[in-house]
Each structure stands twice: as structure tokens, then as C-alpha cells.
Coordinates of C-alpha atoms and ligand atoms in Angstrom, one line a residue:
M1 CA -0.2 -0.1 0.0
Y2 CA 0.7 3.6 -0.8
S3 CA 1.9 5.3 2.3
L4 CA 2.5 9.4 2.5
K5 CA 6.0 8.6 4.0
C6 CA 4.4 8.9 7.6
H7 CA 1.4 8.1 9.5
R8 CA 0.9 11.3 11.4
Y9 CA 1.8 15.0 11.2
I10 CA 1.0 17.1 13.7
Y11 CA -0.2 21.1 11.8
G12 CA 4.0 21.5 10.9
W13 CA 5.5 18.7 12.9
R14 CA 5.8 15.0 12.0
I15 CA 5.8 11.7 13.9
L16 CA 7.7 9.0 12.0
A17 CA 6.6 6.2 14.5
P18 CA 5.2 6.1 18.4
G19 CA 7.7 7.8 20.0
A20 CA 10.0 9.4 17.1
V21 CA 9.9 12.8 16.6
D22 CA 11.0 14.2 13.2
L23 CA 11.8 17.8 14.2
R24 CA 12.1 18.7 10.0
I25 CA 9.5 20.6 9.2
A26 CA 6.8 19.3 7.1
S27 CA 4.1 22.2 6.7
P28 CA 5.7 25.0 7.9
I29 CA 3.4 27.6 9.3
P30 CA 3.9 30.3 7.0
A31 CA 5.6 34.0 8.9
G32 CA 2.7 35.8 9.9
Y33 CA 0.2 33.1 11.8
S34 CA 0.0 33.7 15.3
A35 CA 1.2 30.3 16.0
L36 CA 1.5 30.2 19.9
M37 CA 3.3 27.2 19.2
K38 CA 4.2 25.1 16.2
T39 CA 1.4 22.7 16.4
I40 CA -1.8 24.2 15.6
I41 CA -4.9 22.4 17.6
E42 CA -8.4 22.6 16.5
P43 CA -9.3 26.3 18.9
F44 CA -12.3 24.2 20.3
R45 CA -13.3 21.6 22.5
I46 CA -16.1 18.9 21.5
K47 CA -19.0 18.6 23.8
M48 CA -21.2 16.9 21.9
V49 CA -20.7 14.1 19.5
E50 CA -22.4 12.2 15.9
P51 CA -21.2 8.8 15.7
I52 CA -20.1 7.9 12.4
K53 CA -21.0 4.6 11.2
L54 CA -18.2 2.9 9.7
T55 CA -18.7 0.5 6.7
T56 CA -16.3 -1.8 4.9
R57 CA -15.5 -1.9 1.5
T58 CA -17.9 -4.5 0.8
E59 CA -20.4 -2.7 2.1
R60 CA -19.6 0.1 0.0
E61 CA -19.5 -1.5 -3.5
K62 CA -23.0 -2.1 -2.9
L63 CA -23.7 1.1 -1.5
I64 CA -22.4 3.1 -4.6
R65 CA -24.1 0.8 -6.9
A66 CA -27.5 1.1 -5.1
A67 CA -26.6 5.0 -5.7
H68 CA -25.6 4.4 -9.0
Y69 CA -22.3 5.8 -9.0
N70 CA -23.6 9.2 -7.6
P71 CA -22.6 9.6 -4.6
F72 CA -25.5 12.7 -3.9
L73 CA -27.7 10.0 -4.1
L74 CA -25.9 7.7 -1.1
R75 CA -27.6 8.0 2.4
A76 CA -25.6 10.3 4.3
E77 CA -25.2 8.0 7.2
D78 CA -23.4 5.6 5.0
V79 CA -20.8 8.3 4.1
I80 CA -17.9 8.4 6.9
I81 CA -16.4 11.9 5.9
D82 CA -18.3 14.1 4.0
L83 CA -17.1 16.8 2.1
L84 CA -19.6 17.3 -0.1
T85 CA -20.0 20.7 1.4
D86 CA -18.7 23.3 3.5
S87 CA -22.4 25.1 3.3
G88 CA -25.1 24.1 6.4
T89 CA -22.6 21.4 7.9
S90 CA -20.8 23.8 10.0
A91 CA -20.7 22.6 14.0
M92 CA -22.6 25.5 15.7
S93 CA -21.0 26.6 19.4
A94 CA -22.2 26.0 22.6
E95 CA -22.9 30.0 22.5
A96 CA -25.0 29.7 19.5
W97 CA -26.9 26.6 20.7
G98 CA -27.6 28.4 24.2
A99 CA -29.1 31.2 21.8
L100 CA -31.6 28.9 20.1
M101 CA -33.5 29.0 23.1
R102 CA -33.4 32.7 23.4
G103 CA -34.7 32.7 19.8
D104 CA -37.5 35.3 20.0
E105 CA -40.3 33.7 17.6
S106 CA -42.3 36.8 17.2
Y107 CA -44.1 37.2 13.3
A108 CA -42.9 41.0 13.4
G109 CA -39.8 42.9 15.2
A110 CA -38.9 40.3 17.0
R111 CA -35.7 40.9 19.2
S112 CA -33.8 38.4 17.3
W113 CA -34.3 40.3 14.4
Y114 CA -32.4 43.4 15.9
H115 CA -29.8 41.1 17.1
F116 CA -29.0 39.8 13.5
R117 CA -29.4 43.4 11.9
D118 CA -27.4 45.1 14.1
T119 CA -24.6 42.5 14.0
V120 CA -25.0 42.6 10.1
K121 CA -24.6 46.5 9.9
D122 CA -21.7 46.6 12.6
I123 CA -19.5 44.3 10.3
F124 CA -21.2 44.4 6.6
G125 CA -22.0 48.5 7.1
F126 CA -24.8 48.3 4.8
E127 CA -28.0 50.7 5.5
Q128 CA -30.7 48.3 4.5
V129 CA -30.6 44.5 5.6
I130 CA -32.9 41.8 4.1
P131 CA -32.8 38.5 6.0
T132 CA -33.7 35.6 3.6
H133 CA -33.9 31.6 3.9
Q134 CA -30.0 31.0 2.2
G135 CA -27.9 32.5 -0.3
R136 CA -29.6 31.8 -3.4
A137 CA -32.8 33.3 -2.0
A138 CA -30.8 36.8 -1.5
E139 CA -29.4 36.6 -5.2
H140 CA -33.0 35.6 -6.8
I141 CA -34.0 39.0 -5.4
L142 CA -31.8 41.1 -6.1
F143 CA -31.3 39.9 -9.7
G144 CA -35.1 39.8 -10.3
V145 CA -35.0 43.5 -9.3
M146 CA -31.8 44.7 -11.2
V147 CA -31.8 42.6 -13.9
K148 CA -33.4 42.9 -16.8
P149 CA -33.1 39.9 -20.1
G150 CA -30.1 41.0 -22.3
M151 CA -28.3 42.6 -19.3
I152 CA -24.3 41.4 -18.6
V153 CA -23.8 40.8 -15.0
P154 CA -19.9 40.2 -15.0
N155 CA -18.1 38.7 -11.7
N156 CA -14.9 36.7 -10.9
T157 CA -16.7 34.0 -11.3
H158 CA -20.2 33.2 -10.6
F159 CA -21.1 30.5 -8.4
D160 CA -23.8 28.0 -9.9
T161 CA -26.8 29.6 -8.2
T162 CA -25.6 32.8 -9.0
R163 CA -25.4 31.8 -12.9
A164 CA -28.8 30.5 -12.4
N165 CA -30.3 33.0 -11.2
I166 CA -29.5 35.8 -13.6
E167 CA -30.3 33.3 -16.6
F168 CA -33.5 32.8 -15.1
V169 CA -34.5 36.1 -15.7
G170 CA -33.3 36.5 -18.8
G171 CA -29.2 38.0 -18.2
N172 CA -26.2 37.0 -19.3
P173 CA -23.5 36.2 -16.6
V174 CA -20.4 36.7 -17.6
D175 CA -16.7 35.1 -15.8
L176 CA -13.8 37.7 -15.9
P177 CA -11.3 35.6 -13.5
C178 CA -7.6 36.6 -13.4
A179 CA -5.1 35.2 -15.5
E180 CA -3.1 33.1 -12.9
A181 CA -6.5 31.3 -11.5
N182 CA -6.3 29.3 -14.7
D183 CA -2.7 27.5 -13.7
L184 CA -3.5 25.4 -11.0
D185 CA 0.1 25.2 -9.7
S186 CA 0.7 28.8 -9.8
Y187 CA 1.2 30.0 -6.0
S188 CA 0.1 33.4 -6.5
P189 CA -1.2 35.0 -3.3
F190 CA -4.7 36.2 -4.6
K191 CA -5.9 33.7 -7.6
G192 CA -9.8 34.6 -7.1
N193 CA -9.1 38.3 -8.5
M194 CA -10.8 39.6 -11.1
D195 CA -9.2 40.8 -14.3
I196 CA -9.7 44.4 -14.3
A197 CA -8.4 45.3 -17.9
A198 CA -11.1 42.8 -18.6
L199 CA -14.0 44.2 -16.8
E200 CA -12.9 47.8 -18.0
A201 CA -12.9 46.5 -21.8
L202 CA -16.4 45.1 -21.0
V203 CA -17.8 48.1 -19.1
A204 CA -16.7 50.1 -21.6
K205 CA -18.1 48.1 -24.7
E206 CA -21.5 47.4 -22.9
G207 CA -21.6 50.3 -20.5
P208 CA -23.8 51.0 -17.7
D209 CA -27.4 50.3 -19.7
R210 CA -26.2 47.0 -20.2
I211 CA -24.5 46.0 -16.9
P212 CA -26.9 46.7 -14.1
V213 CA -24.4 45.4 -11.4
I214 CA -20.9 44.2 -11.5
M215 CA -20.0 41.5 -8.8
V216 CA -17.1 40.1 -7.1
T217 CA -16.9 36.6 -5.3
I218 CA -15.0 36.0 -1.8
T219 CA -13.5 34.1 -1.8
N220 CA -14.1 32.4 -5.5
N221 CA -15.3 29.5 -4.8
S222 CA -15.8 28.1 -8.4
G223 CA -12.5 29.4 -8.8
G224 CA -11.1 27.1 -6.1
G225 CA -11.8 29.1 -3.1
Q226 CA -9.1 31.7 -3.7
P227 CA -9.0 34.6 -2.2
V228 CA -9.3 38.4 -3.4
S229 CA -7.1 41.0 -2.8
M230 CA -8.2 44.2 -1.2
A231 CA -6.2 46.2 -3.6
N232 CA -8.5 44.3 -6.7
I233 CA -12.0 45.2 -4.9
R234 CA -10.3 48.6 -4.8
E235 CA -9.7 48.5 -8.3
I236 CA -13.6 46.8 -9.2
S237 CA -15.2 49.4 -7.0
R238 CA -13.0 52.6 -9.2
V239 CA -14.5 50.8 -12.4
A240 CA -18.1 50.3 -11.1
R241 CA -18.3 53.8 -9.8
A242 CA -16.9 55.5 -12.4
A243 CA -19.2 53.8 -14.7
G244 CA -21.9 54.7 -12.3
I245 CA -23.1 50.7 -11.8
P246 CA -23.8 49.5 -8.6
F247 CA -20.9 46.9 -7.0
Y248 CA -22.1 43.7 -5.2
I249 CA -20.1 41.7 -3.2
D250 CA -21.2 37.8 -2.8
A251 CA -19.9 37.4 0.9
C252 CA -20.5 33.7 1.5
R253 CA -17.1 33.3 2.3
F254 CA -16.1 37.0 3.6
A255 CA -14.0 36.4 6.8
E256 CA -11.8 33.4 5.1
N257 CA -11.2 36.2 2.4
A258 CA -10.3 39.0 5.1
H259 CA -7.7 36.9 7.1
F260 CA -6.0 36.2 3.8
I261 CA -5.8 39.7 3.2
K262 CA -4.4 40.0 6.5
R263 CA -1.9 37.1 6.1
R264 CA -1.0 38.2 2.2
E265 CA -1.3 41.7 1.6
P266 CA 0.9 43.8 2.6
G267 CA -0.4 46.4 5.1
F268 CA -2.8 44.5 6.8
E269 CA -0.4 42.4 9.4
N270 CA -1.9 44.5 12.0
T271 CA -5.2 45.1 11.2
P272 CA -7.9 43.3 12.8
V273 CA -10.0 40.6 11.0
I274 CA -13.2 42.7 11.2
D275 CA -11.8 45.9 10.6
I276 CA -10.4 44.5 7.0
A277 CA -14.0 43.3 6.4
R278 CA -15.6 46.6 6.9
E279 CA -13.1 47.9 5.0
I280 CA -13.8 45.3 1.9
F281 CA -17.6 46.0 2.2
S282 CA -17.1 50.1 2.2
Y283 CA -16.0 49.8 -1.3
A284 CA -19.7 47.9 -2.3
D285 CA -23.0 49.1 -2.6
G286 CA -24.5 45.9 -1.4
C287 CA -23.7 42.1 -0.9
T288 CA -26.0 38.7 -0.7
M289 CA -24.7 35.9 1.8
S290 CA -25.1 32.9 2.9
A291 CA -24.7 32.3 6.0
K292 CA -24.9 28.5 5.5
K293 CA -20.7 29.1 5.1
D294 CA -19.0 31.9 6.9
A295 CA -21.8 32.4 9.8
F296 CA -21.7 28.6 10.9
G297 CA -25.5 28.9 10.1
N298 CA -27.2 25.3 9.6
I299 CA -29.7 27.4 7.3
G300 CA -30.0 31.1 6.8
G301 CA -28.5 34.6 4.5
F302 CA -29.0 37.9 3.6
L303 CA -29.1 40.7 1.1
C304 CA -27.7 44.1 2.0
T305 CA -27.7 47.5 0.1
N306 CA -27.4 51.0 0.7
D307 CA -30.2 51.7 -1.9
A308 CA -33.4 52.7 0.2
A309 CA -35.5 52.7 -2.7
L310 CA -33.8 49.4 -4.2
A311 CA -34.9 48.0 -0.9
H312 CA -38.2 48.9 -0.7
Q313 CA -38.7 46.8 -3.8
E314 CA -36.7 44.0 -2.4
R315 CA -38.9 43.8 0.6
N316 CA -41.9 43.8 -1.4
I317 CA -40.4 40.5 -3.0
L318 CA -39.3 39.3 -0.2
I319 CA -43.1 39.3 1.4
L320 CA -44.6 37.2 -1.4
T321 CA -41.3 34.6 -1.1
E322 CA -39.7 34.2 2.0
G323 CA -41.5 36.0 4.4
F324 CA -42.0 39.1 6.8
P325 CA -39.0 41.7 6.2
T326 CA -37.6 41.0 10.3
Y327 CA -37.5 37.0 9.6
G328 CA -37.5 36.4 5.8
G329 CA -37.8 32.9 6.1
L330 CA -35.6 32.4 8.9
A331 CA -36.9 31.3 12.6
G332 CA -36.2 33.7 15.1
R333 CA -34.0 30.9 16.5
D334 CA -32.0 31.0 13.6
L335 CA -31.4 34.9 13.2
E336 CA -29.6 34.7 16.9
A337 CA -27.8 31.8 16.0
I338 CA -26.3 33.6 12.9
A339 CA -25.8 36.7 14.6
I340 CA -23.4 34.9 17.2
G341 CA -21.6 33.0 14.1
L342 CA -20.9 36.1 12.6
R343 CA -18.9 37.6 15.6
E344 CA -17.3 33.9 16.2
I345 CA -16.2 33.5 12.2
L346 CA -13.8 36.9 12.7
D347 CA -12.0 35.5 15.9
E348 CA -8.3 35.1 14.3
H349 CA -7.3 32.1 16.0
Y350 CA -10.2 30.3 14.6
L351 CA -9.2 31.7 11.4
D352 CA -5.5 30.7 11.2
Y353 CA -6.5 27.0 12.4
R354 CA -8.8 27.1 9.2
L355 CA -6.6 28.3 6.5
L356 CA -4.1 26.5 8.1
S357 CA -5.6 23.2 8.4
T358 CA -6.9 23.7 4.7
R359 CA -3.2 23.9 3.8
Y360 CA -1.9 21.1 5.7
V361 CA -4.2 19.0 3.5
V362 CA -3.0 20.7 0.5
E363 CA 0.8 20.6 1.2
H364 CA 1.1 16.7 2.2
L365 CA -0.9 16.0 -1.3
R366 CA 1.9 17.9 -3.1
E367 CA 4.8 16.9 -1.0
A368 CA 3.5 13.1 -2.6
G369 CA 3.6 14.4 -5.8
I370 CA -0.8 14.4 -5.9
P371 CA -2.0 16.7 -8.2
V372 CA -3.8 19.5 -6.7
M373 CA -4.8 22.8 -6.8
A374 CA -2.5 25.2 -5.6
P375 CA -2.2 26.8 -3.2
A376 CA -4.5 26.0 -0.7
G377 CA -8.0 28.0 -0.7
G378 CA -10.4 28.5 2.3
H379 CA -12.4 26.0 2.7
A380 CA -12.0 23.0 0.2
V381 CA -9.1 20.8 -1.4
Y382 CA -9.4 20.3 -5.1
L383 CA -7.7 17.4 -6.8
D384 CA -7.0 17.4 -10.2
A385 CA -8.7 14.6 -11.6
R386 CA -7.1 15.1 -15.0
R387 CA -3.8 14.9 -14.3
F388 CA -4.7 12.4 -11.4
L389 CA -6.2 10.1 -14.1
P390 CA -4.4 11.2 -17.3
H391 CA -5.8 7.0 -18.7
I392 CA -9.3 8.7 -18.5
E393 CA -10.8 11.2 -21.4
P394 CA -12.8 13.8 -20.2
L395 CA -15.9 12.2 -21.6
Q396 CA -15.7 9.4 -19.6
Y397 CA -15.7 11.6 -16.3
P398 CA -12.6 11.3 -14.5
G399 CA -13.8 13.3 -11.6
Q400 CA -16.8 10.9 -11.1
S401 CA -14.2 7.9 -11.4
L402 CA -12.2 9.8 -8.5
A403 CA -15.4 10.4 -6.1
V404 CA -16.6 7.0 -6.8
E405 CA -13.1 5.7 -5.9
L406 CA -12.4 7.9 -2.9
Y407 CA -15.8 6.4 -1.8
L408 CA -15.1 2.5 -2.4
E409 CA -11.8 3.5 -0.4
A410 CA -12.7 5.1 2.8
G411 CA -16.0 6.0 2.7
I412 CA -15.5 9.9 1.8
R413 CA -18.1 11.7 -0.1
A414 CA -16.5 14.7 -2.5
V415 CA -18.2 16.3 -5.6
E416 CA -17.1 16.2 -9.4
I417 CA -16.8 19.6 -10.5
G418 CA -16.2 18.8 -14.4
T419 CA -17.5 17.3 -17.6
V420 CA -20.2 16.1 -15.6
M421 CA -21.5 19.3 -14.0
F422 CA -20.4 21.8 -16.8
G423 CA -19.9 19.8 -19.7
L424 CA -23.6 19.4 -21.3
D425 CA -24.9 22.3 -23.5
P426 CA -28.8 21.9 -22.1
H427 CA -30.0 24.0 -25.0
T428 CA -28.0 22.0 -27.9
G429 CA -27.9 18.3 -25.9
E430 CA -24.2 18.4 -27.3
E431 CA -21.2 17.2 -24.8
H432 CA -17.6 18.9 -24.6
P433 CA -15.0 18.2 -21.9
A434 CA -15.2 21.1 -19.3
R435 CA -12.2 23.7 -19.0
L436 CA -10.9 21.6 -16.0
D437 CA -12.1 18.3 -14.6
L438 CA -12.0 18.7 -10.3
L439 CA -12.9 16.8 -7.5
R440 CA -14.0 19.5 -4.8
L441 CA -13.3 17.9 -0.9
A442 CA -14.9 20.9 0.7
I443 CA -14.3 20.9 4.7
P444 CA -16.9 21.5 7.0
R445 CA -16.4 24.1 9.7
R446 CA -15.2 22.6 13.4
V447 CA -16.4 19.1 12.2
Y448 CA -13.5 17.2 11.8
T449 CA -10.2 17.1 13.5
Q450 CA -6.6 16.3 12.5
S451 CA -7.0 12.8 12.3
H452 CA -10.3 12.6 10.0
M453 CA -7.6 14.8 7.9
D454 CA -4.9 12.2 7.7
Y455 CA -7.5 9.5 7.4
V456 CA -8.5 11.4 4.0
L457 CA -4.7 11.8 3.1
E458 CA -4.1 8.1 3.3
A459 CA -7.2 6.9 1.6
I460 CA -6.0 9.3 -1.3
G461 CA -2.7 8.3 -1.2
N462 CA -4.2 4.6 -1.4
V463 CA -6.3 5.8 -4.7
W464 CA -3.0 7.4 -5.8
A465 CA -1.3 4.2 -5.9
R466 CA -3.4 2.1 -7.9
R467 CA -4.8 4.8 -10.4
D468 CA -3.3 3.2 -13.5
E469 CA -6.2 0.0 -12.6
I470 CA -8.9 2.9 -12.7
R471 CA -11.6 3.0 -15.6
G472 CA -14.0 5.5 -16.5
M473 CA -17.9 6.0 -16.0
K474 CA -20.5 6.7 -18.8
I475 CA -24.0 7.9 -18.0
I476 CA -26.8 6.1 -18.0
K477 CA -29.7 8.4 -17.7
A478 CA -29.8 12.3 -16.9
P479 CA -31.6 15.1 -17.0
Q480 CA -31.1 17.9 -19.0
F481 CA -30.4 20.9 -16.3
L482 CA -28.1 20.4 -13.5
R483 CA -27.9 16.7 -14.4
H484 CA -24.9 16.3 -11.5
F485 CA -27.0 16.1 -8.5
T486 CA -29.6 13.0 -10.1
A487 CA -27.7 11.3 -13.1
H488 CA -27.5 7.5 -13.0
F489 CA -23.6 6.1 -13.8
D490 CA -22.2 3.0 -14.9
R491 CA -18.4 1.8 -15.1
A492 CA -17.5 2.4 -18.8
Ligands
LIG1 N1 -22.6 31.7 -3.5 C1 -21.3 31.0 -3.1 C2 -19.8 31.8 -3.5 C3 -21.7 29.9 -2.8 O1 -20.6 29.0 -2.5 C4 -23.4 29.3 -2.4 C5 -23.5 28.3 -2.1 C6 -24.2 30.2 -2.6 C7 -23.8 31.6 -3.3 C8 -25.6 30.1 -2.5 O2 -25.7 30.0 -1.4 O3 -26.1 27.4 -0.4 O4 -27.0 29.2 0.8 O5 -28.2 29.1 -1.7 N2 -22.5 27.1 -2.1 C9 -22.4 25.8 -1.5 C10 -21.3 25.1 -2.0 C11 -23.3 24.9 -1.9 O6 -21.3 23.7 -1.8 O7 -20.3 25.5 -2.6 P1 -26.8 29.2 -0.8

């Protein structure tokens, strides 16, 4: 069996065998991280646990076959380590669980609403706060009001739901990632940046009448969880303001992005991360947010703006689709939990741990020669399935094969981001290889420990060792839209 050179790493140090400590740093803590010691620990204790059902490989063979080789169709309890998404899967704190009991469930003007609104205003700084049941509801309302058929919305990279909500109202989402985003091996610090020259060219060509809003997604989820620099955000804002176009931020992972700025962008070393977040949002006219990411919520979201007239229109839709403007599709207890989560996520020890623990996985994979996107982003690890399985053609879905193998190997669930997800043109029915074939392993917040991540590393190492035997997949049946969720596969 392939071994990742040693069996146990403690963030930055390696133990070779019980008792024998090799003090060479395997994955040094980068300068600037506020490590109190060289070992970075999970900065929380575990008060309540959920058992994991352990399955055998023989059981998993049956289970994945019954799920038609699509991990989305597995029962969650048949998964050992669930890295399908970091969304809504976070562990809430004792403080947030306690606050659930204090949730004020009044229909209008609940105390929990004011707690939520004031917290959002304090961090994000916008005048108008509109609660929604999750991020895509905020997008749906925003684009429903702002985007008319034929209009263009630029973004560094639109997340799927953002793209779909723009298309739903007849708009045209355009991705303008920076050049480095295309190089999976580049260690450029802000690969989430937008291409400013391309944005300027688009604005000059189409003008503000055709571009109702410019967006940027922090961190850039579809581009690998890579951060956007403050300099880039300032530039986008400058272009938007010069053209009189509103600038919105998709803020799902704003705290991780702010902490990357603190650790990587000169001039922010000593700025509290909350002030970095405030500065980011000061350049924008509004934001959409999924509280299921950087607010530790199991549900929730919001839409913000400084434009009172726009907010009035948005609240009218909110009442129709989500609920009264002081709860917007959420229970009072959810509003409480989110208000607490938004404060907790800005704890810099937590953020150091978060970014370093993702980096820990990525750096050990790279050290073993396993193709993975660099540098580590905040919330996920992206294996390059096309390079991992070069003998499998893109139209035989190397990312899906890898997802299946990782489940068979160790009960790990991850998601293909490649030709299954993006390869089919739903209008022509034609299929083409996607730009990349990746496998995303998204890491829920405060849920898994380092030994879980060591298990993941060992599993990937074992699959890598037998990669030549892995076969491609074929689709047996699939719907026309968003086929990755429900498609049935078989081995090619
Ligand atoms: N924007 C980004 C950048 C996202 O990553 C997501 C969700 C959304 C918007 C929509 O938020 O789920 O609350 O409606 N991303 C999840 C993921 C689903 O797995 O990456 P939502």
C-alpha cells in the first residue's frame, strides 16, 4: 500500500513512528500566522458528538452501486467523512446552541431580528438588511429587481446558483477571472482576483445601461476557494463607480477572504480582521450572503444594500416569497445563531486554524506528488482529476471516477466539478469537456479533526497508488439541467 511517507503529521511537525519525532518541518507555518506554538490545534473542545457509522469496502461497493455511482444519491449515514460541501454543515458553538433557546419567535419586530440586523450592520456596514432563508434566495430577489433580459452581470466567477438566477431572469452572467486562476500550480497569493482590464473593456463596450451590477465572489468558490485582494476590490469599485454601476459582493466566505488579506497582503498584517471586512464592504453598494458558510449557520442568508428605494422593492418580493422583512424565511432562533456565528467566525485564532488546516491537506498531497490545486484555498481542497487519471478521457468523467474510488476506498464523499457538472449544453444537447475536471473536497467548519484529515490523506494516497487500474464512467440517464445532482452512472 502506498504510504504518505509517514502516518501522522501534526500541523507542521511529523511523527515518524510512535515515540520518534522528526523535527524537520513538513509543512511550516507561514510567517505571520499567530501560532502560539508550532502545533496548531483545533481551537475548540468537543462537547457533543455524532457517531460515524463505519462501513466496509464490500458494503460500500453495494451502496455506491445502489446509488448509481453518484455520491449525491447516497444516504449521508453511509458516508464516513462527508466533504460534499462546507455549506450548512458547520458545527455551532455552545453559545449559538444556547441562543437558539433565546430565539424570539414573534412574527414582527422580534428581539432576535434586531440582534441579527445590528450584527450584520456592524460588520458589513450597509444601511438596509434583508434576511433570507439562504444565499440563493438573496440572489433571486436581487437579480429579479436589477437584471432585465439581455443584460450582462460580470463576476470573478459566478457560483452555480448566482449564474442560474441571472439566467432565470434572462440575463447573461460573464466570468472575468484573472490569468493566474487558470494555472493550477501557480502559488500566486490572490488567484480569486478579477481581471480588471477585461472588466474595463466590458464596461467600455456595453456601458451601464447593459450592466446593471458588477459582482465579485469572496472567496472565489468556483475558482478554487481562492481569495480576492483588497487592491483588486478597490479597483473593481473604482471601475464600477466611474461608470455609475452598483458593485455587489457575494460574501459567503468573507471572513476567510479577509484573513487571507491579513496574512498575505502587505499593509494588513496588524489590522484586526473585522476592520479588514469592514473595509472590503465599504467599497461596495451591497452584498448577498449565505449564512451557511462564514456564519456557521445550518440555514440562513441575507441581502444588503445602501439604496432605500431598491430595498423597498426587494422587501415587497421578500414578503411574497420568503416572509415578513424582520424574519425573511428564518425562525427567530436561526437569526440568533447567525448573529453569534458572525462574531465567532472573526476570531483570528479560529481563522488561522481554518486556513492552516486546509493548507495542511494540500501541502501534504503536493509533497506526495498528487495533483491538487495550489495554493490551498479556504474551504476546500481541489484534486486535479484530469492529471490524477490521465488515461481517462474527459468524456468518461475522471472527476466522477475519482469520487467513486474515494468513496470505495474510505467512505469519503466529495463532489465532481468538471465535465459532469458543466459538460452538457442543455440547449443543444451537445457534450464537451469542461475547462477542468476537478474533485472538490469541501471541509465543514469545526466538524472534523486532524486525524479525520490524516485518514483522508491516507485514502487519497491509496487511490493514487492504484490509479492506473481505475476506469472511466458513462452516464446511463440524466436530466437536461443540473444533471450532476441526479444522474445515474455505470463503469465505462
Ligand atoms: N454563492 C457562493 C459563492 C456559494 O458558494 C453558494 C453556495 C451560494 C452563493 C448559494 O448559497 O447555498 O445558501 O443558497 N455554495 C454551496 C457549495 C452550496 O457547496 O459551495 P446557498
